[in-house]
């Protein structure tokens, strides 16, 4: 075989300098691991930041959609001429019932109307505790909503319309709805082929 027919052997080129001692190799390996750990930590910390940014963007989009929807309903005159605001709500499902709590500071029981149509709980009413100005006064900030409010909340399970209670205390409207007997867990007996049950 001639020299021309021989294939050159591949040569591995390393950009790292060879370690002169075992201690130097250990330090180099330790530095590489530390850099890898830092990279992993920064990547893992960026995941919550990315989720938070995504959540913030979603909240902005949802806020714009709700605001535009409220304006459209107002233009259609579905709720009269006054703007309608929506109180904040918490829905808690327990074993036997569903608890719904609405933030309604400054609203009395007489100012609230509650209806249950199918599985949709709706509250509506009016609050007149907004900031009012007289001659010579200027409202610099007015964030507390006043006027007509309305909020509809779908129930997570079927509820019994005859077993609903509501109360107002410390600005919180609490509504408790007992679950329908069709959704309550119950023990089912099992029968064998011989006709005996377990």
mmCIF file of C-alpha atoms in Angstrom:
data_model
loop_
_atom_site.group_PDB
_atom_site.id
_atom_site.type_symbol
_atom_site.label_atom_id
_atom_site.label_comp_id
_atom_site.label_asym_id
_atom_site.label_seq_id
_atom_site.Cartn_x
_atom_site.Cartn_y
_atom_site.Cartn_z
ATOM 1 C CA UNK A 1 0.000 0.000 0.000
ATOM 2 C CA UNK A 2 1.411 3.385 -0.945
ATOM 3 C CA UNK A 3 1.569 6.438 1.258
ATOM 4 C CA UNK A 4 -1.114 8.109 -0.867
ATOM 5 C CA UNK A 5 -3.640 5.337 -0.109
ATOM 6 C CA UNK A 6 -3.363 5.669 3.640
ATOM 7 C CA UNK A 7 -6.121 7.640 5.398
ATOM 8 C CA UNK A 8 -4.973 10.034 8.086
ATOM 9 C CA UNK A 9 -6.149 9.235 11.562
ATOM 10 C CA UNK A 10 -8.619 11.736 12.990
ATOM 11 C CA UNK A 11 -7.099 13.967 15.607
ATOM 12 C CA UNK A 12 -9.150 15.239 18.558
ATOM 13 C CA UNK A 13 -8.450 18.887 19.239
ATOM 14 C CA UNK A 14 -9.222 20.170 22.721
ATOM 15 C CA UNK A 15 -9.441 23.840 23.572
ATOM 16 C CA UNK A 16 -8.727 23.069 27.206
ATOM 17 C CA UNK A 17 -5.137 22.828 28.345
ATOM 18 C CA UNK A 18 -4.049 19.493 29.736
ATOM 19 C CA UNK A 19 -3.919 19.292 33.514
ATOM 20 C CA UNK A 20 -0.419 19.246 34.899
ATOM 21 C CA UNK A 21 -1.421 17.709 38.233
ATOM 22 C CA UNK A 22 -4.371 15.817 39.673
ATOM 23 C CA UNK A 23 -5.174 18.824 41.886
ATOM 24 C CA UNK A 24 -5.373 21.133 38.857
ATOM 25 C CA UNK A 25 -7.677 18.647 37.091
ATOM 26 C CA UNK A 26 -9.939 18.507 40.145
ATOM 27 C CA UNK A 27 -10.129 22.319 40.265
ATOM 28 C CA UNK A 28 -10.958 22.521 36.552
ATOM 29 C CA UNK A 29 -13.662 19.864 36.917
ATOM 30 C CA UNK A 30 -15.051 21.650 40.014
ATOM 31 C CA UNK A 31 -15.187 24.987 38.130
ATOM 32 C CA UNK A 32 -16.989 23.291 35.214
ATOM 33 C CA UNK A 33 -19.546 21.733 37.606
ATOM 34 C CA UNK A 34 -20.057 25.078 39.361
ATOM 35 C CA UNK A 35 -20.691 26.806 36.035
ATOM 36 C CA UNK A 36 -23.153 24.044 35.107
ATOM 37 C CA UNK A 37 -24.943 24.415 38.431
ATOM 38 C CA UNK A 38 -25.171 28.193 37.964
ATOM 39 C CA UNK A 39 -26.585 27.705 34.465
ATOM 40 C CA UNK A 40 -29.174 25.203 35.768
ATOM 41 C CA UNK A 41 -30.150 27.539 38.625
ATOM 42 C CA UNK A 42 -30.584 30.498 36.305
ATOM 43 C CA UNK A 43 -32.639 28.360 33.895
ATOM 44 C CA UNK A 44 -34.816 27.026 36.729
ATOM 45 C CA UNK A 45 -35.333 30.521 38.165
ATOM 46 C CA UNK A 46 -36.326 31.810 34.736
ATOM 47 C CA UNK A 47 -39.211 29.294 34.530
ATOM 48 C CA UNK A 48 -41.228 30.954 37.350
ATOM 49 C CA UNK A 49 -40.410 34.357 35.827
ATOM 50 C CA UNK A 50 -41.698 33.168 32.457
ATOM 51 C CA UNK A 51 -44.862 31.813 34.065
ATOM 52 C CA UNK A 52 -45.351 35.083 35.956
ATOM 53 C CA UNK A 53 -44.908 37.113 32.744
ATOM 54 C CA UNK A 54 -47.366 34.853 30.927
ATOM 55 C CA UNK A 55 -49.846 35.168 33.791
ATOM 56 C CA UNK A 56 -49.474 38.959 33.789
ATOM 57 C CA UNK A 57 -50.107 39.112 30.035
ATOM 58 C CA UNK A 58 -53.150 36.870 30.412
ATOM 59 C CA UNK A 59 -54.508 39.068 33.228
ATOM 60 C CA UNK A 60 -54.085 42.161 31.032
ATOM 61 C CA UNK A 61 -55.890 40.499 28.114
ATOM 62 C CA UNK A 62 -58.668 39.262 30.376
ATOM 63 C CA UNK A 63 -59.045 42.723 31.909
ATOM 64 C CA UNK A 64 -59.346 44.287 28.453
ATOM 65 C CA UNK A 65 -61.901 41.659 27.398
ATOM 66 C CA UNK A 66 -64.018 42.176 30.539
ATOM 67 C CA UNK A 67 -63.859 45.951 30.170
ATOM 68 C CA UNK A 68 -64.875 45.789 26.505
ATOM 69 C CA UNK A 69 -67.653 43.328 27.336
ATOM 70 C CA UNK A 70 -69.003 45.598 30.063
ATOM 71 C CA UNK A 71 -68.966 48.559 27.669
ATOM 72 C CA UNK A 72 -70.809 46.507 25.035
ATOM 73 C CA UNK A 73 -73.477 45.467 27.547
ATOM 74 C CA UNK A 74 -73.793 49.068 28.672
ATOM 75 C CA UNK A 75 -74.250 50.229 25.055
ATOM 76 C CA UNK A 76 -76.946 47.600 24.562
ATOM 77 C CA UNK A 77 -78.714 48.918 27.631
ATOM 78 C CA UNK A 78 -78.990 45.494 29.236
ATOM 79 C CA UNK A 79 -78.350 46.852 32.709
ATOM 80 C CA UNK A 80 -79.728 50.382 32.361
ATOM 81 C CA UNK A 81 -77.703 53.525 31.884
ATOM 82 C CA UNK A 82 -75.386 53.102 34.877
ATOM 83 C CA UNK A 83 -72.161 51.168 34.625
ATOM 84 C CA UNK A 84 -72.322 47.760 36.295
ATOM 85 C CA UNK A 85 -69.441 46.559 38.463
ATOM 86 C CA UNK A 86 -68.677 42.993 39.502
ATOM 87 C CA UNK A 87 -67.761 42.141 43.111
ATOM 88 C CA UNK A 88 -64.920 39.700 43.727
ATOM 89 C CA UNK A 89 -65.919 36.148 44.591
ATOM 90 C CA UNK A 90 -64.562 32.942 46.190
ATOM 91 C CA UNK A 91 -66.154 29.529 45.526
ATOM 92 C CA UNK A 92 -65.363 26.665 47.899
ATOM 93 C CA UNK A 93 -66.641 23.122 47.339
ATOM 94 C CA UNK A 94 -67.043 21.025 50.478
ATOM 95 C CA UNK A 95 -68.230 17.446 50.870
ATOM 96 C CA UNK A 96 -71.908 18.315 51.410
ATOM 97 C CA UNK A 97 -72.214 21.892 50.096
ATOM 98 C CA UNK A 98 -70.790 24.765 48.072
ATOM 99 C CA UNK A 99 -69.842 28.041 49.796
ATOM 100 C CA UNK A 100 -69.745 31.249 47.750
ATOM 101 C CA UNK A 101 -68.440 34.507 49.251
ATOM 102 C CA UNK A 102 -68.735 37.947 47.628
ATOM 103 C CA UNK A 103 -66.878 41.134 48.612
ATOM 104 C CA UNK A 104 -69.634 43.713 49.165
ATOM 105 C CA UNK A 105 -68.416 46.278 51.719
ATOM 106 C CA UNK A 106 -70.992 48.918 52.527
ATOM 107 C CA UNK A 107 -73.917 46.909 51.136
ATOM 108 C CA UNK A 108 -76.807 45.800 53.339
ATOM 109 C CA UNK A 109 -78.928 42.672 52.934
ATOM 110 C CA UNK A 110 -81.845 44.828 51.739
ATOM 111 C CA UNK A 111 -79.747 46.092 48.793
ATOM 112 C CA UNK A 112 -78.957 42.596 47.431
ATOM 113 C CA UNK A 113 -81.039 40.311 45.219
ATOM 114 C CA UNK A 114 -79.956 36.653 44.901
ATOM 115 C CA UNK A 115 -81.303 34.217 42.291
ATOM 116 C CA UNK A 116 -80.471 30.635 41.387
ATOM 117 C CA UNK A 117 -81.415 29.545 37.875
ATOM 118 C CA UNK A 118 -80.351 25.966 37.231
ATOM 119 C CA UNK A 119 -76.746 25.920 38.402
ATOM 120 C CA UNK A 120 -76.122 29.649 37.884
ATOM 121 C CA UNK A 121 -76.033 31.753 41.054
ATOM 122 C CA UNK A 122 -76.553 35.474 40.373
ATOM 123 C CA UNK A 123 -76.364 38.402 42.762
ATOM 124 C CA UNK A 124 -77.391 41.929 41.844
ATOM 125 C CA UNK A 125 -77.962 45.169 43.673
ATOM 126 C CA UNK A 126 -76.756 48.684 44.222
ATOM 127 C CA UNK A 127 -74.196 50.418 46.410
ATOM 128 C CA UNK A 128 -74.284 54.156 46.916
ATOM 129 C CA UNK A 129 -71.091 54.615 48.939
ATOM 130 C CA UNK A 130 -69.013 56.162 46.149
ATOM 131 C CA UNK A 131 -67.143 59.419 46.491
ATOM 132 C CA UNK A 132 -69.446 62.407 46.060
ATOM 133 C CA UNK A 133 -68.100 65.896 45.621
ATOM 134 C CA UNK A 134 -69.733 69.206 46.330
ATOM 135 C CA UNK A 135 -68.867 72.691 45.180
ATOM 136 C CA UNK A 136 -65.215 73.454 45.837
ATOM 137 C CA UNK A 137 -64.194 69.761 46.150
ATOM 138 C CA UNK A 138 -62.236 67.729 43.632
ATOM 139 C CA UNK A 139 -61.937 63.943 43.774
ATOM 140 C CA UNK A 140 -58.288 63.136 43.070
ATOM 141 C CA UNK A 141 -58.706 59.364 43.372
ATOM 142 C CA UNK A 142 -61.982 57.450 43.258
ATOM 143 C CA UNK A 143 -61.476 53.684 43.017
ATOM 144 C CA UNK A 144 -64.327 52.323 45.138
ATOM 145 C CA UNK A 145 -67.064 51.167 42.792
ATOM 146 C CA UNK A 146 -70.584 52.379 43.365
ATOM 147 C CA UNK A 147 -73.900 52.066 41.591
ATOM 148 C CA UNK A 148 -75.328 48.855 40.147
ATOM 149 C CA UNK A 149 -73.448 45.564 40.621
ATOM 150 C CA UNK A 150 -74.077 42.128 39.183
ATOM 151 C CA UNK A 151 -72.166 38.839 39.282
ATOM 152 C CA UNK A 152 -73.133 35.398 37.970
ATOM 153 C CA UNK A 153 -71.232 32.341 39.162
ATOM 154 C CA UNK A 154 -71.705 28.813 37.763
ATOM 155 C CA UNK A 155 -71.812 26.151 40.474
ATOM 156 C CA UNK A 156 -69.172 23.411 40.156
ATOM 157 C CA UNK A 157 -71.792 20.716 40.904
ATOM 158 C CA UNK A 158 -75.580 20.358 40.910
ATOM 159 C CA UNK A 159 -77.136 22.061 43.950
ATOM 160 C CA UNK A 160 -80.531 21.819 45.634
ATOM 161 C CA UNK A 161 -82.463 25.081 44.984
ATOM 162 C CA UNK A 162 -84.569 24.534 48.120
ATOM 163 C CA UNK A 163 -81.538 24.369 50.424
ATOM 164 C CA UNK A 164 -79.799 27.723 49.966
ATOM 165 C CA UNK A 165 -78.950 30.157 52.779
ATOM 166 C CA UNK A 166 -77.366 33.619 52.621
ATOM 167 C CA UNK A 167 -76.043 36.126 55.158
ATOM 168 C CA UNK A 168 -74.098 39.396 55.168
ATOM 169 C CA UNK A 169 -71.450 40.125 57.783
ATOM 170 C CA UNK A 170 -68.517 42.568 57.778
ATOM 171 C CA UNK A 171 -68.956 43.381 54.080
ATOM 172 C CA UNK A 172 -68.984 39.722 52.988
ATOM 173 C CA UNK A 173 -72.060 38.117 51.430
ATOM 174 C CA UNK A 174 -71.905 34.370 52.166
ATOM 175 C CA UNK A 175 -74.149 31.974 50.243
ATOM 176 C CA UNK A 176 -74.271 28.274 51.127
ATOM 177 C CA UNK A 177 -75.842 25.834 48.688
ATOM 178 C CA UNK A 178 -76.382 22.195 49.614
ATOM 179 C CA UNK A 179 -75.335 19.726 46.949
ATOM 180 C CA UNK A 180 -78.092 17.891 45.153
ATOM 181 C CA UNK A 181 -78.643 14.350 46.402
ATOM 182 C CA UNK A 182 -77.744 13.091 42.914
ATOM 183 C CA UNK A 183 -74.144 14.291 43.314
ATOM 184 C CA UNK A 184 -73.572 13.325 46.940
ATOM 185 C CA UNK A 185 -71.351 10.264 47.334
ATOM 186 C CA UNK A 186 -73.183 7.180 48.510
ATOM 187 C CA UNK A 187 -72.231 3.569 49.160
ATOM 188 C CA UNK A 188 -73.320 1.180 46.409
ATOM 189 C CA UNK A 189 -73.953 -2.439 47.507
ATOM 190 C CA UNK A 190 -72.477 -5.140 45.281
ATOM 191 C CA UNK A 191 -74.379 -8.365 44.749
ATOM 192 C CA UNK A 192 -72.767 -11.636 43.754
ATOM 193 C CA UNK A 193 -74.132 -14.142 41.279
ATOM 194 C CA UNK A 194 -75.642 -16.083 44.218
ATOM 195 C CA UNK A 195 -77.715 -13.023 45.159
ATOM 196 C CA UNK A 196 -75.928 -12.054 48.371
ATOM 197 C CA UNK A 197 -74.628 -8.553 48.822
ATOM 198 C CA UNK A 198 -71.336 -7.494 50.389
#
